Amino acid sequence: MTTTQQNAADYLAQISRKNTKQARILFFDREAFADNSKYLYLHMLKHYPQFEIV
């Protein structure tokens, strides 16, 4: 195997690795930051730091 082929194989192996996904929770609401989704969002931020709350 040539150096170029080895470099290509190494590159493909690197980009083919499985990435771990981060637990992410999304909240959607109207244009305003209000109502139930506001309080649920704030509660999740405070009590569930292991998740990425967006």
CSV table of C-alpha atoms in Angstrom, one decimal:
chain,number,residue,atom,x,y,z
A,1,MET,CA,0.0,0.0,0.0
A,2,THR,CA,1.4,3.4,-1.0
A,3,THR,CA,1.7,6.3,1.4
A,4,THR,CA,-1.1,8.1,-0.4
A,5,GLN,CA,-3.4,5.1,-0.1
A,6,GLN,CA,-2.5,4.7,3.6
A,7,ASN,CA,-3.3,8.4,4.2
A,8,ALA,CA,-6.6,8.0,2.5
A,9,ALA,CA,-7.4,4.9,4.5
A,10,ASP,CA,-6.5,6.6,7.7
A,11,TYR,CA,-8.7,9.6,6.8
A,12,LEU,CA,-11.7,7.4,5.9
A,13,ALA,CA,-11.3,5.5,9.2
A,14,GLN,CA,-11.2,8.7,11.1
A,15,ILE,CA,-14.3,10.2,9.5
A,16,SER,CA,-16.2,6.9,9.7
A,17,ARG,CA,-16.1,6.6,13.5
A,18,LYS,CA,-19.4,6.7,15.2
A,19,ASN,CA,-20.0,10.0,17.1
A,20,THR,CA,-21.8,9.9,20.4
A,21,LYS,CA,-25.0,12.0,20.4
A,22,GLN,CA,-25.7,14.4,23.1
A,23,ALA,CA,-29.1,14.3,24.7
A,24,ARG,CA,-30.9,17.4,23.5
A,25,ILE,CA,-34.3,18.6,24.4
A,26,LEU,CA,-36.0,21.3,22.2
A,27,PHE,CA,-38.9,23.5,23.3
A,28,PHE,CA,-41.0,25.2,20.7
A,29,ASP,CA,-43.6,27.9,21.3
A,30,ARG,CA,-44.9,31.1,19.9
A,31,GLU,CA,-42.8,34.1,19.3
A,32,ALA,CA,-42.9,35.1,23.0
A,33,PHE,CA,-41.1,33.4,25.8
A,34,ALA,CA,-44.2,32.9,27.9
A,35,ASP,CA,-46.8,30.4,29.1
A,36,ASN,CA,-46.3,26.8,30.0
A,37,SER,CA,-43.4,26.2,27.8
A,38,LYS,CA,-41.5,29.0,29.5
A,39,TYR,CA,-41.9,27.3,32.9
A,40,LEU,CA,-41.2,23.9,31.6
A,41,TYR,CA,-38.0,25.1,29.9
A,42,LEU,CA,-36.8,26.9,33.1
A,43,HIS,CA,-37.6,23.8,35.2
A,44,MET,CA,-35.6,21.5,32.8
A,45,LEU,CA,-32.6,23.9,32.9
A,46,LYS,CA,-32.6,23.8,36.7
A,47,HIS,CA,-33.2,20.1,37.3
A,48,TYR,CA,-31.7,18.3,34.3
A,49,PRO,CA,-28.2,19.6,33.7
A,50,GLN,CA,-27.2,16.3,31.9
A,51,PHE,CA,-29.3,17.4,28.9
A,52,GLU,CA,-28.7,20.2,26.5
A,53,ILE,CA,-31.9,22.3,26.8
A,54,VAL,CA,-32.6,24.4,23.7
